[in-house]
CSV table of C-alpha atoms in Angstrom, one decimal:
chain,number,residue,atom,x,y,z
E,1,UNK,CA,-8.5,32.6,33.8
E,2,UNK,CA,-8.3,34.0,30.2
E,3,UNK,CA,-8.0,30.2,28.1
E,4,UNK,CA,-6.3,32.0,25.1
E,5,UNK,CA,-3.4,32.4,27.4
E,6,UNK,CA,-3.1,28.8,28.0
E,7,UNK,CA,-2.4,27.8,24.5
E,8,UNK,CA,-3.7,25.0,23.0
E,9,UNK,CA,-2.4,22.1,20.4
E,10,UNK,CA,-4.7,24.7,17.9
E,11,UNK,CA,-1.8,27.2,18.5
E,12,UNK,CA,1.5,27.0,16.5
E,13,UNK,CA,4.6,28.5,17.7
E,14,UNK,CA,5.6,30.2,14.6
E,15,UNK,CA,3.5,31.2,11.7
E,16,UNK,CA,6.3,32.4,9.5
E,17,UNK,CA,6.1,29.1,7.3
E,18,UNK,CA,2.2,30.2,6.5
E,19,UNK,CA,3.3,31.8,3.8
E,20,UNK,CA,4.2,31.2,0.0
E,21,UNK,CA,7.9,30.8,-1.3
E,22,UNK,CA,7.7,33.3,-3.7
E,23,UNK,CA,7.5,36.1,-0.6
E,24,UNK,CA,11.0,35.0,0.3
E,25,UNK,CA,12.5,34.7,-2.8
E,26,UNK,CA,11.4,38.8,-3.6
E,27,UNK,CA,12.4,39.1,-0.4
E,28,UNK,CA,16.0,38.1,-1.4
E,29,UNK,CA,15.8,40.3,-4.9
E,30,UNK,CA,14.6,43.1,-2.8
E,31,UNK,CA,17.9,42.9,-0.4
E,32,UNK,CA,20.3,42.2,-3.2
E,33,UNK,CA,18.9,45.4,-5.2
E,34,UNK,CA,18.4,47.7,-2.0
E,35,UNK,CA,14.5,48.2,-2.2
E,36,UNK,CA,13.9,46.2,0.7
E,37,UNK,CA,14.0,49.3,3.0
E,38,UNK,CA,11.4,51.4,1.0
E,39,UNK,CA,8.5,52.5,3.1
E,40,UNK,CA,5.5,50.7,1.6
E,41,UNK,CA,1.7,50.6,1.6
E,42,UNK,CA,0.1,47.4,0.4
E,43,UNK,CA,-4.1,46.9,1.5
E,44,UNK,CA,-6.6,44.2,1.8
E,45,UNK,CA,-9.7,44.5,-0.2
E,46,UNK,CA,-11.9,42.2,-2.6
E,47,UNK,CA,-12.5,43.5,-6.0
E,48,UNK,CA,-16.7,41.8,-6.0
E,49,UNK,CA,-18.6,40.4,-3.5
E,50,UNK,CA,-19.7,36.6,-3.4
E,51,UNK,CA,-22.1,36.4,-6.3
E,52,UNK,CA,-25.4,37.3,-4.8
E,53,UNK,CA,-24.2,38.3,-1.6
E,54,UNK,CA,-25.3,41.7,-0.2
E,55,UNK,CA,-22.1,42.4,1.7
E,56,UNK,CA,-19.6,40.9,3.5
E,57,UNK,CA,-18.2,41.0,6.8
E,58,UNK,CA,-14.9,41.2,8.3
E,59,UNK,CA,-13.9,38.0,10.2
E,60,UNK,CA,-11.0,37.1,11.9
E,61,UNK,CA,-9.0,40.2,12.6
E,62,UNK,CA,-7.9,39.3,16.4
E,63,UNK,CA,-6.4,36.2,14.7
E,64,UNK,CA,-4.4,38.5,12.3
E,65,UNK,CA,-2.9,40.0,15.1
E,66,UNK,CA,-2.2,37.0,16.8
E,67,UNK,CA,-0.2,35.5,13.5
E,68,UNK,CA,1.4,38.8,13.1
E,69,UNK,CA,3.1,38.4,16.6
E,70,UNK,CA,3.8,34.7,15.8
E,71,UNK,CA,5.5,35.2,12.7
E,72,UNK,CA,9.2,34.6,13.5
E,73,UNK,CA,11.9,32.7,12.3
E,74,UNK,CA,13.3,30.3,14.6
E,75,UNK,CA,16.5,27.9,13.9
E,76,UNK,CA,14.2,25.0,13.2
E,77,UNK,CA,12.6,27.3,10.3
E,78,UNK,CA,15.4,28.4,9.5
E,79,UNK,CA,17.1,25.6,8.9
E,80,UNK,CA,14.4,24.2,6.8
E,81,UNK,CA,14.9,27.1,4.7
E,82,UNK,CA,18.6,26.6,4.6
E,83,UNK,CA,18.7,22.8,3.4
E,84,UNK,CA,15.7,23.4,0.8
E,85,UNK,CA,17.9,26.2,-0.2
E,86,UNK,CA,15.0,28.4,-0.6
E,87,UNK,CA,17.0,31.8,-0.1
E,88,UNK,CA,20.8,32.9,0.3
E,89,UNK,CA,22.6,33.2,3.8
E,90,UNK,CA,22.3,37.1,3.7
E,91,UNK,CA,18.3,36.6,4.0
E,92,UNK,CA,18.8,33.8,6.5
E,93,UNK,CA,20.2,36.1,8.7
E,94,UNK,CA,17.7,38.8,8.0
E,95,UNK,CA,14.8,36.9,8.5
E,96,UNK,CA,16.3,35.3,11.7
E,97,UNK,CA,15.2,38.6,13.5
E,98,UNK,CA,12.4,39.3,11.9
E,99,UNK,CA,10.0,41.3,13.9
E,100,UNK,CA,7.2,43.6,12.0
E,101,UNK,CA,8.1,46.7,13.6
E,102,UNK,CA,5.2,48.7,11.1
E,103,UNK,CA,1.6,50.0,11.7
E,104,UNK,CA,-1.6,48.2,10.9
E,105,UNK,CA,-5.1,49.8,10.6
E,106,UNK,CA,-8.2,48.3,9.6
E,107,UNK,CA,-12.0,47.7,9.9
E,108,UNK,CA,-12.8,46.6,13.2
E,109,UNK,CA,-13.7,42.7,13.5
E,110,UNK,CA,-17.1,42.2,12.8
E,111,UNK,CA,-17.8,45.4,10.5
E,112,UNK,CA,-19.3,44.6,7.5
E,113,UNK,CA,-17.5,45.8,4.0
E,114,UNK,CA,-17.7,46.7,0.3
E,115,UNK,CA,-16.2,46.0,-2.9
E,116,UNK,CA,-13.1,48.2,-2.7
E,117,UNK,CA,-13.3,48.6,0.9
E,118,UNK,CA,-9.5,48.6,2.6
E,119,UNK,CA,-10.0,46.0,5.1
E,120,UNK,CA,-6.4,46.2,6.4
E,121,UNK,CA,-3.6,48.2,5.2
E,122,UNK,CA,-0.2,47.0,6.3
E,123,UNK,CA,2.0,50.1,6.4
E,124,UNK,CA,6.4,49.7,7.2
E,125,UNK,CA,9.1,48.2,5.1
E,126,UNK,CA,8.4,46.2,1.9
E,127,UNK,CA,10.7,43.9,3.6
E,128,UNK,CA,8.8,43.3,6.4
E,129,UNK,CA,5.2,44.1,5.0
E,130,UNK,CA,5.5,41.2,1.9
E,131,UNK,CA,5.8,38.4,3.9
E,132,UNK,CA,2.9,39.3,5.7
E,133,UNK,CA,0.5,38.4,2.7
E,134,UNK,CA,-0.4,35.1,2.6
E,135,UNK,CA,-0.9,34.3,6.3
E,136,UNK,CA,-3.4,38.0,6.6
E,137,UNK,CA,-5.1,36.3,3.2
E,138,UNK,CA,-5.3,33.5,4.3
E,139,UNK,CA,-6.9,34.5,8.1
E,140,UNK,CA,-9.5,37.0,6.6
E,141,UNK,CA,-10.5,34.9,3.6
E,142,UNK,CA,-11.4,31.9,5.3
E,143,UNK,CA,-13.0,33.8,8.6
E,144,UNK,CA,-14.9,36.4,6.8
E,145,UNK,CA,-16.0,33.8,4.6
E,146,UNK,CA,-17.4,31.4,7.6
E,147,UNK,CA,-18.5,35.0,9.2
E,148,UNK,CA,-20.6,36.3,6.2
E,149,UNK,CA,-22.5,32.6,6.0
E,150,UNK,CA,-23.0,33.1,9.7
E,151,UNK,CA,-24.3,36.4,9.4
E,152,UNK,CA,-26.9,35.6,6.4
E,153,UNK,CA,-28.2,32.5,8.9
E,154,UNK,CA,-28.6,34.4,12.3
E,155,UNK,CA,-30.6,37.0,10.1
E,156,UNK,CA,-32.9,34.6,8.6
E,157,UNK,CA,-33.2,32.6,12.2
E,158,UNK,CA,-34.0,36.2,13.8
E,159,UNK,CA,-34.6,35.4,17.5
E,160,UNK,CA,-34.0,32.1,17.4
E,161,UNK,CA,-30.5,30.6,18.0
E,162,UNK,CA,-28.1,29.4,16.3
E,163,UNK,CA,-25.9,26.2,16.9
E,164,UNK,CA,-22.3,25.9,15.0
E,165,UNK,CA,-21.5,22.0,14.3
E,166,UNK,CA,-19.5,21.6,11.5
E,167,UNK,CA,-16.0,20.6,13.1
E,168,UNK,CA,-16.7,17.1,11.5
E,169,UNK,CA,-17.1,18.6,7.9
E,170,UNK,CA,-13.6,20.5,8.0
E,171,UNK,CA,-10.3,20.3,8.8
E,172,UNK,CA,-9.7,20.2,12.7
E,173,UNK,CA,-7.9,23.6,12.9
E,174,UNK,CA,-10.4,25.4,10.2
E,175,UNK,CA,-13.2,24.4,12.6
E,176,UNK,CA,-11.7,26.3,15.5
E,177,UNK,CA,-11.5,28.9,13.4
E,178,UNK,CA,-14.8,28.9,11.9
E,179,UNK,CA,-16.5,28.3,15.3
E,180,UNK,CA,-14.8,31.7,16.4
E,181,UNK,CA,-16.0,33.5,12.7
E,182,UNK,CA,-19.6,31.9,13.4
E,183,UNK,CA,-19.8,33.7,16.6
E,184,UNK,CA,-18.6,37.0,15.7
E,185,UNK,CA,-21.5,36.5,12.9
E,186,UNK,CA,-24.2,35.8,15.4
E,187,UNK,CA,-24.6,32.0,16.6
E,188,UNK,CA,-25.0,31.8,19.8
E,189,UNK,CA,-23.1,28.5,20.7
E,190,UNK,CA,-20.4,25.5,19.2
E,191,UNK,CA,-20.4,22.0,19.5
E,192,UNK,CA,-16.3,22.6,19.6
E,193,UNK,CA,-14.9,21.9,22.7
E,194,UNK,CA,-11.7,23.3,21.4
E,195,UNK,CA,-13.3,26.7,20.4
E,196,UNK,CA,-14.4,27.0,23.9
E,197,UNK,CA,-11.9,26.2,25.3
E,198,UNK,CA,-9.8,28.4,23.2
E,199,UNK,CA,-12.2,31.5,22.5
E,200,UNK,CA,-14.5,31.1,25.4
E,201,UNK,CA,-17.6,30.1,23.2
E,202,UNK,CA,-20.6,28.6,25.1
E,203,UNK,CA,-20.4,24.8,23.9
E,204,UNK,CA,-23.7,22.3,23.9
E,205,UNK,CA,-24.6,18.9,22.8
E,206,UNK,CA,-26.0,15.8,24.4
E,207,UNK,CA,-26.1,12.8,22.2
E,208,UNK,CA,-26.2,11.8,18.9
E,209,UNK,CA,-28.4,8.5,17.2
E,210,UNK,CA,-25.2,6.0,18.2
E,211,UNK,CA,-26.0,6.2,22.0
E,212,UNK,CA,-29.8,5.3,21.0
E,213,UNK,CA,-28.4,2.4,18.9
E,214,UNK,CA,-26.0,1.3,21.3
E,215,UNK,CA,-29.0,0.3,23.5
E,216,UNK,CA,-31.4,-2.3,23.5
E,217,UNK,CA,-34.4,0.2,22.8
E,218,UNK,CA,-34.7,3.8,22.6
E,219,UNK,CA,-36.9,4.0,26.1
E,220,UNK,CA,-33.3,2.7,27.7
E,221,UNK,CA,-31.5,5.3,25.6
E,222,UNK,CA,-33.6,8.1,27.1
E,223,UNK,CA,-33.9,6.7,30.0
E,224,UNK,CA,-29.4,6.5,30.4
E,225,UNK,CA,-29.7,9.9,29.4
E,226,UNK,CA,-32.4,12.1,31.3
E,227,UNK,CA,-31.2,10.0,34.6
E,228,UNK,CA,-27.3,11.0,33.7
E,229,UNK,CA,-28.2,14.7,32.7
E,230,UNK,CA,-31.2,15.8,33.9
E,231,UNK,CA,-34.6,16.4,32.4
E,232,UNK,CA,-33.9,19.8,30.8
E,233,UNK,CA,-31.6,17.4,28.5
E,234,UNK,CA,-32.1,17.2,24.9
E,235,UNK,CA,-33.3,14.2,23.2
E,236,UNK,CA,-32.8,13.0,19.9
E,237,UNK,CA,-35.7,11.7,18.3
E,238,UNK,CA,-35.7,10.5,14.6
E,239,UNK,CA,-33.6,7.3,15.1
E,240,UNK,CA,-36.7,5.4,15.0
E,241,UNK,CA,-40.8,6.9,14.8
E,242,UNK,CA,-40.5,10.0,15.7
E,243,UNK,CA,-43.9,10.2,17.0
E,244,UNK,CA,-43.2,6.7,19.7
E,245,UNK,CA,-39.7,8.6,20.4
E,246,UNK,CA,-41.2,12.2,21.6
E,247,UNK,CA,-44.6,10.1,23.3
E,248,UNK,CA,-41.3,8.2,25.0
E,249,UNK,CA,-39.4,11.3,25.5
E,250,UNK,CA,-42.3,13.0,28.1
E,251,UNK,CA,-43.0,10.0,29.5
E,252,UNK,CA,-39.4,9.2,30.6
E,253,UNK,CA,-38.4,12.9,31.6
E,254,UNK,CA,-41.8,14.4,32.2
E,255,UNK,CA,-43.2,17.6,30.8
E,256,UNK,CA,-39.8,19.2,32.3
E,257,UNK,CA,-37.5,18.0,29.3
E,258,UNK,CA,-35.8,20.3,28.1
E,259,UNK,CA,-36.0,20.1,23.8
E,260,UNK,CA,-36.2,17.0,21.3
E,261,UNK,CA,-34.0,17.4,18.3
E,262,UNK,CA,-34.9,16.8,15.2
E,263,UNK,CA,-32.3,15.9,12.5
E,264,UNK,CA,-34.4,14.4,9.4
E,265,UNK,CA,-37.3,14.4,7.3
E,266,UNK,CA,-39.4,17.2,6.2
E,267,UNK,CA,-38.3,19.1,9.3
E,268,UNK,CA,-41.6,22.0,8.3
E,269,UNK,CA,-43.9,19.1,8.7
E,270,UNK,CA,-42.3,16.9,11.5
E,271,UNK,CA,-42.0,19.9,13.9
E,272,UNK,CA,-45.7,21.2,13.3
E,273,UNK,CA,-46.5,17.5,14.2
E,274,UNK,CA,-43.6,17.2,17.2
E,275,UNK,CA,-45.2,20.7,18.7
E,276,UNK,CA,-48.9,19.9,18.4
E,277,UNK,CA,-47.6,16.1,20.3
E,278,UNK,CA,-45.8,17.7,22.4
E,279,UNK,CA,-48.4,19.9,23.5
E,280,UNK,CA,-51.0,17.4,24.0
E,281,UNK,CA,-48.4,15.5,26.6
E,282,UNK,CA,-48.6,18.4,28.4
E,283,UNK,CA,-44.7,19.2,27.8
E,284,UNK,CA,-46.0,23.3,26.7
E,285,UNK,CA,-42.1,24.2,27.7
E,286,UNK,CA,-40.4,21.6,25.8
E,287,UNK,CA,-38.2,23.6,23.0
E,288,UNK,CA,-37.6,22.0,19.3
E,289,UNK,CA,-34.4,22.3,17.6
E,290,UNK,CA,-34.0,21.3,14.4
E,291,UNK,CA,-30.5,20.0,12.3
E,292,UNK,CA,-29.9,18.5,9.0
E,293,UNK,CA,-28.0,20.4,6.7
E,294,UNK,CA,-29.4,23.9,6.9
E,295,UNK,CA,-28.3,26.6,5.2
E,296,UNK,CA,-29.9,30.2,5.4
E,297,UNK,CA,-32.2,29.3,3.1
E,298,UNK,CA,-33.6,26.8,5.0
E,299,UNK,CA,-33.7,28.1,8.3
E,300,UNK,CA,-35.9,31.2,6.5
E,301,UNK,CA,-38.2,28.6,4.9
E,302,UNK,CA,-39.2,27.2,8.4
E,303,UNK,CA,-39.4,30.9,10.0
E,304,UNK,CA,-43.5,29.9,10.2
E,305,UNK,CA,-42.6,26.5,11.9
E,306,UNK,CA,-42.8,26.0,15.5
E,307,UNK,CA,-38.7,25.7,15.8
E,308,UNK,CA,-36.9,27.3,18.6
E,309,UNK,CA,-33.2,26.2,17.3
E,310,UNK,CA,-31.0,25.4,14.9
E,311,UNK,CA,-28.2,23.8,14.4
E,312,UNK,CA,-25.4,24.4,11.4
E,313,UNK,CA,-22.9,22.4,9.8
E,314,UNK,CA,-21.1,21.2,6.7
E,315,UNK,CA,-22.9,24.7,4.9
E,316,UNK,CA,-21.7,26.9,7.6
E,317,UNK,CA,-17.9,26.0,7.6
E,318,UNK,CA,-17.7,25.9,3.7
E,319,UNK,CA,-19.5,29.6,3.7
E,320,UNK,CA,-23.0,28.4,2.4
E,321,UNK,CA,-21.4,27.7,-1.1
E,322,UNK,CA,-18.8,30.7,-1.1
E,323,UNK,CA,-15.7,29.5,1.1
E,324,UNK,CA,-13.6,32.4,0.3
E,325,UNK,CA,-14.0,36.3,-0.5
E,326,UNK,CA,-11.3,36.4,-3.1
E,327,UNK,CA,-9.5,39.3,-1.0
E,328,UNK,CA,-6.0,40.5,-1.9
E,329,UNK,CA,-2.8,42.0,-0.7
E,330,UNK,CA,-2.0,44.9,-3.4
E,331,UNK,CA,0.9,47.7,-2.9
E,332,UNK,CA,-0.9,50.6,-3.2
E,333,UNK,CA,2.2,53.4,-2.4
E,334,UNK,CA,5.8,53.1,-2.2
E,335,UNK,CA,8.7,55.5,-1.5
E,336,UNK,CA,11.2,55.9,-4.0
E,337,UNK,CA,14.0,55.5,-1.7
E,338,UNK,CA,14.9,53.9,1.6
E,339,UNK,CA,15.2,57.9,3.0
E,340,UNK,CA,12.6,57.5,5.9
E,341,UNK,CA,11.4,60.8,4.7
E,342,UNK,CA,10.9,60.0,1.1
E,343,UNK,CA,7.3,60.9,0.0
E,344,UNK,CA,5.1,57.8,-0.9
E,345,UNK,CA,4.3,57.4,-4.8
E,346,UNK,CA,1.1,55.4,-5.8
E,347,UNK,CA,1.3,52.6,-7.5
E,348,UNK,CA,-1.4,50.0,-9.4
E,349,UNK,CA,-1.8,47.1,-11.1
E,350,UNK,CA,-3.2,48.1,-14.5
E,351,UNK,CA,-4.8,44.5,-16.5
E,352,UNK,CA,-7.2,43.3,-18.2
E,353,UNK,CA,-9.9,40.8,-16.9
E,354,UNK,CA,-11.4,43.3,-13.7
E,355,UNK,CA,-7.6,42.5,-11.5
E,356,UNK,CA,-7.1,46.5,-11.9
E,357,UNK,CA,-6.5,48.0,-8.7
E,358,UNK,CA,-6.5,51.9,-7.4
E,359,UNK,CA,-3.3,53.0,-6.5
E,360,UNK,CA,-2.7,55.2,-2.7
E,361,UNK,CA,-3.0,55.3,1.0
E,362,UNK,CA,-7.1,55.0,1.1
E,363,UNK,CA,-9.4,56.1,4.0
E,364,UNK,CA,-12.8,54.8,4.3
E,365,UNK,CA,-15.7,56.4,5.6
E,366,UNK,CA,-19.6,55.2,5.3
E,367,UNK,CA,-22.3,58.1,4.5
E,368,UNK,CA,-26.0,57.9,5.9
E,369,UNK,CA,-28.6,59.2,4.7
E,370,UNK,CA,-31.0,61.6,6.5
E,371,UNK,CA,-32.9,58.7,8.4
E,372,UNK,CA,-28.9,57.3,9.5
E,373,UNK,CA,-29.0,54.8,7.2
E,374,UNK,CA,-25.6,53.4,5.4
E,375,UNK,CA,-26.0,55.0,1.4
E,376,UNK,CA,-22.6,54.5,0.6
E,377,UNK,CA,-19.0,53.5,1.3
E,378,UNK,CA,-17.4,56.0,0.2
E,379,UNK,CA,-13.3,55.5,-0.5
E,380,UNK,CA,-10.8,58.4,-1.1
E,381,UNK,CA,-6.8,58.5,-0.9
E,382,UNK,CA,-6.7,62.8,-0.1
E,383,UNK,CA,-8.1,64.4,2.4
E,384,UNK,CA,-11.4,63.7,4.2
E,385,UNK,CA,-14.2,65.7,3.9
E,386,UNK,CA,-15.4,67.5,6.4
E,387,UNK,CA,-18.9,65.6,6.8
E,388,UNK,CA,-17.0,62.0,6.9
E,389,UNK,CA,-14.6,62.8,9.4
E,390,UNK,CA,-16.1,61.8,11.8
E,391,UNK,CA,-17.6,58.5,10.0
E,392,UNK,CA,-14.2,56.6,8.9
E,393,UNK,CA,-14.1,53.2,9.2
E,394,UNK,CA,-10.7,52.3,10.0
E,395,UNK,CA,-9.2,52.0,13.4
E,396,UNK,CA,-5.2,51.1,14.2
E,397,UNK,CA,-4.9,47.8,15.4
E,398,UNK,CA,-0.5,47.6,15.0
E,399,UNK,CA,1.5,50.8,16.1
E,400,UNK,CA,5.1,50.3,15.4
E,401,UNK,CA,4.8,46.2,15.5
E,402,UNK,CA,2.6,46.7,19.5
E,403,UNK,CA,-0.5,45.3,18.9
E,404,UNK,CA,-2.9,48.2,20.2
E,405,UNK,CA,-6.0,46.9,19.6
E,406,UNK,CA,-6.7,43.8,21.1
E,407,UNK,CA,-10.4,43.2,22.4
E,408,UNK,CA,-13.0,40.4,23.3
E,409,UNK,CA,-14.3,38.3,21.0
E,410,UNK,CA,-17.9,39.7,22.4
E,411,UNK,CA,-17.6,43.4,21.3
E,412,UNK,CA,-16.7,41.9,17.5
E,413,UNK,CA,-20.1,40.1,17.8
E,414,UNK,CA,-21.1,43.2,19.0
E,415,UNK,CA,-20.3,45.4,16.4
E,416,UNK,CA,-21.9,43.1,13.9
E,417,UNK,CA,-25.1,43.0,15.4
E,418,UNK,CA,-25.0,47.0,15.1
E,419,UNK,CA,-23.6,47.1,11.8
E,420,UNK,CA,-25.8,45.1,10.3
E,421,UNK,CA,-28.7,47.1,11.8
E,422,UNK,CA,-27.2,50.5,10.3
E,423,UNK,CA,-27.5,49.1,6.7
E,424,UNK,CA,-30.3,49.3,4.9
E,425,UNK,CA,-33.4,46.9,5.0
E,426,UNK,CA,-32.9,45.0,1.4
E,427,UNK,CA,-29.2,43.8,3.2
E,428,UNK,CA,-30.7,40.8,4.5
E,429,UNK,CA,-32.9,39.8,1.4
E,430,UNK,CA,-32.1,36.3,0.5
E,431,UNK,CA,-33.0,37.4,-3.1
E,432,UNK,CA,-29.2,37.6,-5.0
E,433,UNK,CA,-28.7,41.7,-6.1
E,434,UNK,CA,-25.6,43.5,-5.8
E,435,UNK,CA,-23.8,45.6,-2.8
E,436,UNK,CA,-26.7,46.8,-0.9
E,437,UNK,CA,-24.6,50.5,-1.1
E,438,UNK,CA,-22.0,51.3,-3.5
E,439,UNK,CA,-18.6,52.1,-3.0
E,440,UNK,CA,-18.0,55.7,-4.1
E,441,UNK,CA,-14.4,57.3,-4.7
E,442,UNK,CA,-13.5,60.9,-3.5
């Protein structure tokens, strides 16, 4: 049983109201004027990185396809639309069989990007590519976001893995989401039954300090616990004295149990303390995982400490201080007609303020150097050279509205771990510094 065929309150039926209402209203312009039929181009890319951030990664691209598929107007929506007056009946009735019938390409899930790199470029009608916008921003922002703060953490933890928990420190939807981004990025497990149960994440968790409080001392509370789930349970132990609650701990479960958690304190000190304990009780086996509000920065400062988990919240799901990637959704080319065969023309926003924007159907390739290291993302809108051919970045994931790319969340994950690898060393500093390559334009 796949469970993201089953469906899940998470799902919505339609995503067509996930946009903005100025989409519909050029929408209706568009169709009154006859441009709505020109064959368009408009791309994803951010103009900077997160300010310190090394590079980014692309999160959330299986749930782009998903919302593109969604996105139709049904007579509920419609009818919304129709009593708010938001558009005239002639884009009612267009929009009331809308189906994106273009072509989608983009980085993989999990590759890691650039400033200026084309995440996705939407390619069909400017019709039926411009509502498209804010539901795609809003998906990549968010997940490549969660994703890149996921990424920064499983580096820093190295072998060690990683827990998501941050459902209760976002909105109940987000957190499915971000569970999904975290995994892509390298945790290993959720604490979100719904993101199993959705995504097929592995999901933990045993107890938390109100089941030792609800009982009359902490010995009962362990003692409830190791005889309902087994010795290789995990048992919090910082309600009270730590020390009394891990000499409890072995005594109740034997040097079987499984891991103590630790979720306060000076968590360096307390688990150099809990492992020497633990280790004197004879519990050699028994694993320590550590909580409280870690961030990357964190779980590198206890990389000496005897830790052998960790579990992420509140600074995982609101992207370790950068919740967004300030991505947008630019036309980049645009025929001059609604002739099918009209030749594209590029087109730009020219400002002031760094919101410029390079006009043209961009391809994407990334150059090593003679050891196969990543030098550079290089970017170019006419041919590809020879010696990047073989290198480009972006694969179709729509062919004429078919989603033709569809894969498990696993090889995303995947792909991460082996991107990551292919760039070089200074990418996983914690120190800020720029893009760890540039972005280079043939």
């Amino acid at each position: 049983m796949n469970p993201a065929d089953l469906g899940l309150p998470v799902d919505v039926p339609s995503t067509a109201l996930f946009t903005d209402h100025y989409e519909l209203t050029m929408l209706q312009a568009a169709l009154a004027n006859g441009t709505a039929d020109r064959r368009s181009v408009f791309e994803v890319f951010t103009r900077r990185l997160p300010e310190g951030r090394r590079y980014g990664v692309v999160g959330g691209t299986g749930r782009v396809l998903d919302a593109v598929e969604n996105f139709r107007f049904d007579t509920a929506v419609l009818e919304f639309l129709r009593e708010r007056a938001v558009v005239d009946m002639r884009t009612l009735d267009w929009l009331s069989s809308y189906r994106f019938s273009g072509d989608i390409w983009g980085y993989p899930e999990g590759e890691v990007y650039f400033p200026g790199s084309p995440i996705l470029r939407v390619e069909g009608s400017f019709a039926e590519c411009v509502l498209l916008e804010t539901v795609i921003l809003s998906i990549l922002n968010h997940d490549s976001a969660i994703a890149a703060a996921a990424s920064r953490m499983a580096s820093a933890a190295g072998d060690r893995p990683l827990i998501e928990m941050g459902a209760r420190r976002t909105h109940e939807l987000a957190a499915v989401a971000a569970s999904r981004a975290a995994y892509v990025g390298g945790f290993a497990s959720t604490s979100d039954l719904a993101a199993g149960f959705r995504y097929g994440i592995p999901t933990v968790g045993t107890s938390a300090h109100a089941f030792t409080l609800l009982h009359d001392s902490e010995r009962d509370a362990f003692t409830a616990q190791v005889a309902s789930l087994g010795r290789g349970t995990t048992l919090l132990v910082d309600t009270y004295d730590v020390a009394e609650a891990v000499r409890a701990a072995v005594d109740i479960a034997g040097p079987e149990l499984g891991a103590v958690r630790i979720d306060s304190g000076d968590l360096l000190l307390v688990a150099h303390r809990v492992r020497h304990q633990l280790d004197e009780l004879g519990a050699t086996g028994t694993r320590i995982v550590v909580t409280s509000d870690l961030d990357e920065y964190a779980i590198a400062s206890l990389a000496a400490a005897p830790v052998d988990a960790y579990g992420v919240g509140t600074q995982l799901v609101t992207g370790s201080g950068h919740p967004t990637c300030s991505m947008v959704y630019k036309l980049v080319a645009r025929a001059e007609s609604a002739d099918p065969k009209a030749p594209l023309v590029p087109v730009a926003k020219k400002a002031t303020g760094g919101k410029t924007s390079i006009g043209g159907r961009k391809w994407a390739a990334r150059r090593p150097d003679a050891d196969g290291v990543a030098e550079a993302e290089v970017v170019g809108t006419g041919p590809v050279p020879a010696a990047l051919a073989g290198r480009q970045l972006l694969v179709q994931l729509v062919k004429g509205g078919e989603v033709v790319a569809r894969e498990p969340l696993e090889a995303a994950r995947d792909r991460h771990r082996a991107a990551r690898a292919g760039l070089p060393i200074s990418a996983t500093q914690l120190s800020r510094g720029d893009a760890v390559i540039p972005t280079e334009y043939a």
